[in-house]
Amino acid sequence: MSAQRIQQVVIVGGGTAGWMTAAALARFLPPALCRIVLVESEQIGTVGVGEATIPHIRHFNQLLGIDENEFIRATYATYKLGIQFTGWGAPDSSYIHPFGLFGHDIRGIDFHHYWLHLRSLGDETPLDNFSIAAVAATAGKFAYPEKNPDSLRSDFGYAFHLDASLYAKFLRNYSAERGVRRIEGKINQVKLCSLTGFIESLTLENGEKIDGQLFIDCSGFRGLLIEGALKTGYEDWRQWLPCDRAVAMPSERTTDPVPYTRSIAQRVGWQWRIPLQHRTGNGQVYSSEYLNDEDALYLLRSQLNGEETGEPNFLRFVTGRRKKSWNKNCVAIGLASGFLEPLESTSIYLIQVAILKLLENFPDADFAEIDRAEFNRHIDLEYRRVRDFLILHYKANGRVGDPFWDACRAMSIPAELERKINLFRESAQVEHYQQGLFMTPSWLAVYIGQGIVPQGYDSRVMRHPKDTMADYLKKISEAIEADVHGMADHKTAIDNAIKGISGIYPEASMNLYGLPK
Amino acid sequence: MGWMAAAILARGLKAEGVELTLIDIPDMPADDLAESSLPAIRQLHQMLGFDERQLMSITGASFKLGTEYRWGPATSFVHPMGKPATIVPALEQEVSRLHLIGDDCAYENYFLSAVAARQGKFAFPDPDEKSIRSTLSCGLHLDVKNYKEYLKDYARFLKVAVRKGALQAINICSSSGFIKALVLDDNSRVEADLYVDCSGESALLIGSAELAVPYASWQVDLPLDRMVNFSVLRPSCKTNTICPLTKVRAAPWGWQREIPLQRKVVHQFIYHSGLLDDEGLAKEVHRMAGASDVRYTEIKPGCREVLWSRNCVAVGAAAGNITSLAVSELHWAQSALVRLLDYFPNKSCEPFNAAEYNRLTMQEFERLRDFHIAHQVTMHSDSAFARLCSEAPIPAPLQHRIDLFLHRGRIAAYEYEVMSDQLWAAFFLGAGLWPKRYDIMTEALPERELLQNHQRIRAAISKAANAMPNHHELLASYCPTR
Ligand SMILES: Cc1cc2nc3c(=O)[nH]c(=O)nc-3n(C[C@H](O)[C@H](O)[C@H](O)COP(=O)(O)OP(=O)(O)OC[C@H]3O[C@@H](n4cnc5c(N)ncnc54)[C@H](O)[C@@H]3O)c2cc1C
């Protein structure tokens, strides 16, 4: 090898992003070649919210060799089969975006075309009834997905609700065991090379100097290195995603935890409910243009079920992303690289993708431009695709009469998203792509769930007589219902996992809907 | 191509009561003599309900496990189909590391398909993932004339109506701009809701004055304009090895290709007529003793700006041409036809639906074009043809892909790619594009241990290849030419 290997990586920040990065690098970089240092400041603290995840986190844990049940114990986790959206379409409507498929394609034609046809003939069975993940979620049940592709239980994945600060702590121990050096202290100076503009070293308040070749900025919203020192620039996406504030507050758990996240649309913005083993996480996301902090807190408090168990935590953010996540010798991961609101629980996923792409394109000390280009190309695509999917929720709202929502319906949207929506409206086709997170079932869930009714659908399904088709679909939904009936209660499933008597948990994949077929 | 379209659409729309008519136009340009297909053709045949054995008998077919490329005096590699016969996750990284320390094992030796094919061996892919033969994947070499007959019979069986005649006029609806009817030379009319243009380079509908969809030329990117086909019979005593490989050789004027059928070998020259005149060509053909059935065709690399316009969908060379060097017209046409079934319109030919079809088909076509250009970039360096090729800039995605690979042995993933990352890596490494460095993660293992692991892997593959049947024997018992 002609080029020099990087000998020291410095991670700035000990939030979820910092510790996930440290753990993964410690797991995969040969310790003899590369040291890893992480700097964090207790005085500054972490964002401290972020409790809902998507199934990819299981893949991350499995890559690291983490035992799932140990993880569930350590982070007070519960299972998650999807997200329930209430009041996003018509104010009284509700749908589930499940981590799983809706039905099966029949003779090469996507299931939803049959469903749409039947619906046009007057059948009112909701689409959710054909997703085992959605049905299990609403029934408060849980079971592991199965590998056998013929099983009804093969078409879904699952994620967790977790206490993110406990997850960070868990990964901190993991990292320490694998040689990551943790430095407590506040960075107050970043020294750049006068020739190249690369970061040379960091200096702490106490004067300690930290050298390195690669610097990973996990310092949260402030982007201490990527923006503070390197002035990389930020793309503001608030014209499409208008919320810029949130207030979070935990409360006592009053009922058994449900296996899904809830997202409840409000007069302005929306609220989340995230059930953990020991508490419920709550929050209100809003736009400061339409709602002040006090009213937001009131809106949140007035809808809490259990006793408050903590102080309100107010957060401000600018939705958008760093123009380059990787600039010079600095890679931004987590909030330092951008922010998309937690509507689809994507932040931890985006952290994970950045880590994997960094490992794939891990540089040598000469920092070839092409590694940066390849990394940024991917991260950019991921962010944009998630962004567009989030915008869809706002654009396709059905809350006529609320000024906030009226403005969302009227806003202009990115051309690519417009194209996708037009296609679905016209022919019930979901635009097909291979890279990125959300695929057909997700788009379908939101389109249908929020009331975008296509004018047409695959004409090949029209020839099927109503009765045969209705029978066939009924059989599927009944089979799903019967199968879900046989699943354990979510609470029991969690208890079994905690006790370690839940059987062997399945293999994970980088897929939202279970193992790819 | 028309018959292929008729077969796929007739099968796909069988239950829907859609009526199909094929217009058999006389004096169309000659077909190629043989087809060298990708594995997708076998799935398609399955969907169509073909009996592969019977089909192979009728078409004198052989199997294809990959392509052997030759250029320069002594350079050759097999670009296999399927996947590496090992589960080492970052295989190309490890092999690159070994290469940098002087181990000179060719990358193809990690593919059972390549190792077996070189020895004239063949076995069917095993559906059992635990078997090493599950890493195999195969396409077919077919005699086009017989294949076409087979498709014709099938289409007729599915009640596709056939009309013979030349096209005299296209009637357009003045309000919608849609094709209302086609008028044939006997003044009869053919009316339909949807028209599929399979008329090859002549693009009788999509390229007509009525629809006037422009053709974007890629002649600079793929400087090839002619093709000649001829066949050479195998002497009957010499059928004792048939390598399940298409052979491609870089020539000073373009490419030379060999497709092995059971009883004959079809040769194809794909070239630039400015570099090889008719006299020169005659000499080349003459060198091949026993050449018969010689036929020429013009090729015009490029692509229609819109593939589905109003109620007309162009398929095959009518839609575009990237030469059939690595991925044949039949393949990209099949892929488009299967997509057409997915986006099958109603009478109004909904515009967003057609736009999505166009977008997907075009992107796939561009990726395929880039793969063809990659051939020129890697295997032509110092010939007249190479100088022609170097006149066009390499498309940005391909350039990035090559750069990234040379830099660190990674394949940059692009949307709508047809070939797997593993096969891109096998292509680059086979063509000698060794990366300058490899992942730091690959250094976890000491050199000696890594080398030992790899020697074990290669030995296992070689042993598995030895245990496979001979291709020609298998053909003789499974599907002897009828
Ligand atoms: C309202 C809201 C809801 C969310 N909900 C979800 C959710 O449901 N699911 C999900 O996946 N994500 C969610 N997120 C996102 C999630 O919280 C973050 O992605 C996650 O916490 C990662 O944050 P971070 O590690 O990038 O930054 P932070 O948690 O802010 O950590 C920053 C770190 O940098 C250190 N630091 C900063 N400056 C200095 C300095 N000068 N010197 C030394 N150290 C320094 C700090 O000490 C801290 O350790 C949500 C975010 C918000 C705002």
XYZ file of C-alpha atoms in Angstrom, chain A residues 76-418:
343
model
C -36.012 -0.367 28.194
C -37.023 -1.078 24.642
C -40.375 -2.183 23.280
C -41.145 -3.597 19.851
C -42.360 -1.492 16.979
C -44.248 -2.740 13.923
C -45.041 0.583 12.338
C -46.398 4.054 12.890
C -50.009 5.009 13.342
C -50.961 8.320 11.759
C -54.067 9.870 13.180
C -55.814 12.867 11.680
C -53.367 13.380 8.836
C -55.878 12.626 6.132
C -59.352 13.631 7.183
C -59.280 14.849 10.820
C -61.004 11.671 12.042
C -58.976 9.257 9.904
C -56.221 6.951 10.966
C -53.877 4.564 9.204
C -50.805 2.531 9.915
C -47.575 2.749 7.992
C -46.379 -0.773 8.733
C -42.915 -2.285 8.415
C -44.304 -4.790 5.991
C -46.077 -5.501 2.753
C -49.738 -5.192 1.875
C -50.894 -8.506 0.447
C -48.994 -10.248 -2.321
C -48.792 -9.493 -5.970
C -51.130 -11.738 -7.892
C -50.071 -12.899 -11.343
C -47.395 -10.250 -11.442
C -49.729 -7.374 -10.612
C -49.278 -5.457 -7.368
C -51.857 -6.294 -4.765
C -53.155 -2.776 -4.346
C -54.588 -2.723 -7.854
C -56.932 -5.546 -6.886
C -57.775 -3.782 -3.688
C -58.529 -0.543 -5.527
C -60.710 -2.392 -7.969
C -62.696 -4.018 -5.224
C -63.025 -0.705 -3.505
C -64.370 0.922 -6.629
C -67.052 -1.764 -6.551
C -68.091 -0.745 -3.072
C -66.051 -2.967 -0.770
C -64.780 -0.990 2.207
C -62.144 -3.267 3.736
C -59.242 -0.994 4.711
C -55.864 -1.616 3.124
C -54.367 -2.083 6.606
C -56.268 -5.372 6.945
C -53.964 -6.913 4.362
C -50.778 -6.142 6.216
C -49.903 -8.542 8.973
C -47.687 -5.922 10.609
C -50.516 -3.389 10.665
C -53.062 -5.872 11.968
C -50.726 -7.147 14.680
C -49.872 -3.572 15.644
C -53.475 -2.505 16.144
C -54.221 -5.725 17.990
C -51.316 -5.058 20.372
C -49.640 -8.315 19.393
C -46.153 -9.293 18.465
C -44.328 -12.249 16.930
C -41.011 -12.618 15.156
C -41.140 -12.643 11.387
C -40.389 -16.017 9.825
C -37.937 -16.880 7.106
C -40.111 -19.312 5.178
C -41.439 -17.192 2.291
C -44.709 -19.111 2.218
C -45.530 -18.147 5.778
C -47.910 -15.241 6.375
C -45.354 -14.049 8.877
C -42.587 -13.602 6.345
C -43.556 -10.182 5.059
C -42.579 -7.801 7.780
C -39.803 -6.430 9.901
C -39.734 -4.830 13.308
C -37.893 -2.117 15.158
C -37.822 -0.741 18.690
C -38.805 2.142 20.847
C -35.883 2.766 23.115
C -34.340 5.142 25.594
C -31.745 6.754 23.361
C -29.516 7.953 26.170
C -29.366 4.421 27.549
C -28.532 3.148 24.071
C -25.689 5.664 23.898
C -24.490 4.469 27.290
C -24.704 0.860 26.155
C -22.630 1.634 23.082
C -20.221 3.622 25.201
C -19.453 0.511 27.239
C -19.216 -1.524 24.072
C -16.757 0.989 22.635
C -14.688 1.205 25.801
C -14.282 -2.560 25.799
C -12.909 -2.299 22.275
C -10.368 0.350 23.025
C -12.112 3.634 22.256
C -10.642 6.371 24.386
C -13.200 8.775 25.816
C -12.192 12.314 26.707
C -14.480 14.468 28.759
C -14.141 18.162 28.080
C -15.389 21.092 26.123
C -13.715 21.929 22.862
C -13.145 25.624 22.487
C -10.721 25.761 19.621
C -10.384 24.054 16.274
C -7.084 24.525 14.492
C -7.012 24.399 10.711
C -4.003 23.865 8.499
C -3.192 27.183 6.888
C -2.284 25.487 3.635
C -5.086 22.992 3.047
C -7.786 24.197 5.394
C -7.930 20.707 6.884
C -8.574 20.289 10.582
C -5.291 19.718 12.400
C -6.221 19.560 16.033
C -8.783 20.411 18.677
C -8.115 22.148 21.950
C -10.173 21.634 25.081
C -11.028 24.240 27.671
C -8.396 22.788 29.979
C -5.783 23.280 27.284
C -5.446 19.659 26.251
C -4.746 19.318 22.531
C -6.132 16.448 20.472
C -4.568 15.568 17.133
C -5.987 13.341 14.479
C -6.257 12.778 10.778
C -9.955 12.107 10.386
C -12.440 14.155 12.422
C -16.024 13.027 12.754
C -18.405 15.761 13.717
C -21.185 14.369 15.916
C -21.570 17.585 17.865
C -25.277 17.930 17.152
C -27.139 20.895 15.683
C -24.242 23.272 16.141
C -21.953 21.353 13.765
C -18.892 22.504 15.675
C -16.414 21.329 13.042
C -18.342 21.008 9.796
C -19.941 24.441 10.112
C -18.205 26.225 12.977
C -14.723 25.562 11.664
C -15.187 24.590 8.004
C -18.157 26.810 7.090
C -19.575 24.157 4.829
C -23.003 25.729 4.392
C -26.516 24.459 4.951
C -29.447 23.826 2.621
C -32.641 25.058 4.242
C -35.708 22.916 3.504
C -38.252 24.774 5.607
C -40.226 25.846 2.563
C -41.419 22.223 2.359
C -41.198 21.087 5.955
C -42.414 24.077 7.891
C -42.004 22.890 11.491
C -39.031 24.374 13.298
C -39.655 23.610 16.970
C -40.527 20.797 19.272
C -41.271 20.327 22.910
C -40.734 16.918 24.457
C -41.924 15.574 27.780
C -42.034 12.088 29.253
C -45.019 10.764 31.141
C -45.966 7.773 33.215
C -47.133 4.708 31.412
C -50.798 4.047 32.151
C -51.553 1.110 29.870
C -49.565 -1.707 28.337
C -47.211 -0.385 25.650
C -48.493 -0.642 22.087
C -46.156 -2.051 19.420
C -46.242 1.083 17.287
C -45.347 4.753 17.394
C -48.204 7.201 17.249
C -48.213 10.407 15.292
C -51.262 12.548 15.925
C -51.853 15.577 13.750
C -52.693 18.767 15.658
C -54.032 22.186 14.785
C -50.410 23.028 14.087
C -47.890 20.249 13.535
C -48.258 16.943 15.271
C -47.543 14.979 18.427
C -45.666 11.780 18.995
C -46.294 9.042 21.544
C -43.531 6.546 22.048
C -44.211 3.709 24.474
C -41.193 2.422 26.388
C -41.115 -0.235 29.089
C -41.034 2.307 31.895
C -42.572 5.465 30.451
C -44.135 7.114 27.459
C -42.238 9.634 25.391
C -44.356 12.537 24.167
C -43.660 15.535 22.064
C -45.220 18.251 19.999
C -43.606 19.319 16.741
C -44.734 22.724 15.496
C -44.032 25.784 13.455
C -43.122 28.928 15.383
C -44.915 30.945 12.765
C -48.248 29.420 13.766
C -47.784 28.467 17.411
C -45.790 29.904 20.284
C -43.918 27.790 22.814
C -46.448 28.257 25.568
C -49.382 27.164 23.443
C -47.398 24.244 22.143
C -46.693 23.066 25.661
C -50.340 23.482 26.531
C -51.381 21.485 23.493
C -49.035 18.709 24.569
C -49.943 18.713 28.253
C -53.651 18.764 27.624
C -53.429 15.461 25.783
C -51.124 13.493 28.067
C -52.539 10.330 29.563
C -50.209 9.738 32.487
C -48.479 11.970 35.024
C -45.618 14.069 33.720
C -42.316 12.605 34.777
C -39.931 15.290 33.579
C -39.514 18.912 32.623
C -40.516 20.083 29.152
C -37.573 20.054 26.788
C -37.819 22.752 24.110
C -35.899 22.219 20.888
C -35.314 24.462 17.895
C -34.201 23.211 14.545
C -33.803 24.150 10.928
C -34.896 21.361 8.651
C -32.360 20.795 5.936
C -28.950 19.407 5.411
C -25.300 20.296 5.338
C -24.234 21.044 1.774
C -21.526 18.421 2.101
C -21.647 15.902 4.889
C -18.011 15.156 4.242
C -15.851 18.210 3.739
C -12.040 18.077 3.738
C -11.062 15.721 6.572
C -14.301 16.102 8.467
C -17.354 13.854 8.209
C -20.555 15.064 9.852
C -22.881 12.400 11.209
C -26.169 12.822 13.036
C -27.710 16.212 13.716
C -24.469 17.885 12.641
C -25.119 16.697 9.099
C -28.748 17.708 8.875
C -32.175 17.420 10.395
C -35.378 15.870 9.190
C -38.208 15.873 11.663
C -38.929 12.583 13.423
C -42.183 11.914 11.561
C -40.883 8.624 10.157
C -38.238 7.971 12.837
C -35.423 8.270 10.351
C -32.639 10.064 12.242
C -30.969 7.026 13.729
C -31.283 5.319 10.370
C -29.520 8.229 8.672
C -26.758 8.012 11.277
C -26.424 4.326 10.529
C -26.255 4.833 6.774
C -23.602 7.510 7.166
C -21.516 5.144 9.300
C -21.796 2.299 6.823
C -20.974 4.541 3.875
C -18.024 5.974 5.773
C -16.699 2.492 6.396
C -17.185 1.572 2.750
C -15.333 4.660 1.649
C -12.990 4.937 4.585
C -10.188 7.242 3.515
C -6.461 7.009 3.831
C -4.393 9.883 5.127
C -4.121 11.469 1.685
C -7.918 12.008 1.628
C -8.687 11.314 -2.004
C -11.446 13.519 -3.356
C -13.288 10.561 -4.851
C -14.024 9.002 -1.457
C -15.733 12.195 -0.401
C -17.606 12.437 -3.682
C -18.943 8.910 -3.417
C -19.956 9.327 0.224
C -21.680 12.652 -0.368
C -23.469 11.350 -3.449
C -25.105 8.630 -1.367
C -25.918 10.657 1.686
C -27.426 13.348 -0.471
C -29.703 10.838 -2.181
C -30.790 9.311 1.144
C -31.655 12.684 2.627
C -33.572 13.842 -0.417
C -35.597 10.691 -0.708
C -36.542 10.737 2.971
C -37.295 14.434 2.688
C -39.699 13.943 -0.192
C -41.492 11.180 1.640
C -41.957 13.447 4.661
C -43.199 16.293 2.495
C -45.867 13.965 1.118
C -47.424 13.687 4.595
C -47.802 17.449 4.807
C -48.803 18.064 1.221
C -51.475 15.360 1.206
C -53.120 16.401 4.470
C -56.881 16.577 4.652
C -57.304 19.139 7.439
C -59.251 21.811 5.667
C -59.719 24.985 7.683
C -56.540 24.933 9.792
C -54.368 27.739 8.379
C -51.184 25.755 8.983
C -52.493 22.759 7.056
C -54.153 24.829 4.358
C -50.778 26.395 3.630
C -49.176 22.954 3.465
C -51.691 21.733 0.920
C -51.104 24.822 -1.169
C -47.309 24.760 -1.093
C -45.287 23.883 -4.154
C -43.230 20.729 -3.786
C -40.021 19.352 -5.329
C -40.508 18.287 -8.954
C -39.619 14.660 -8.320
C -42.241 14.339 -5.643
C -44.801 16.037 -7.811
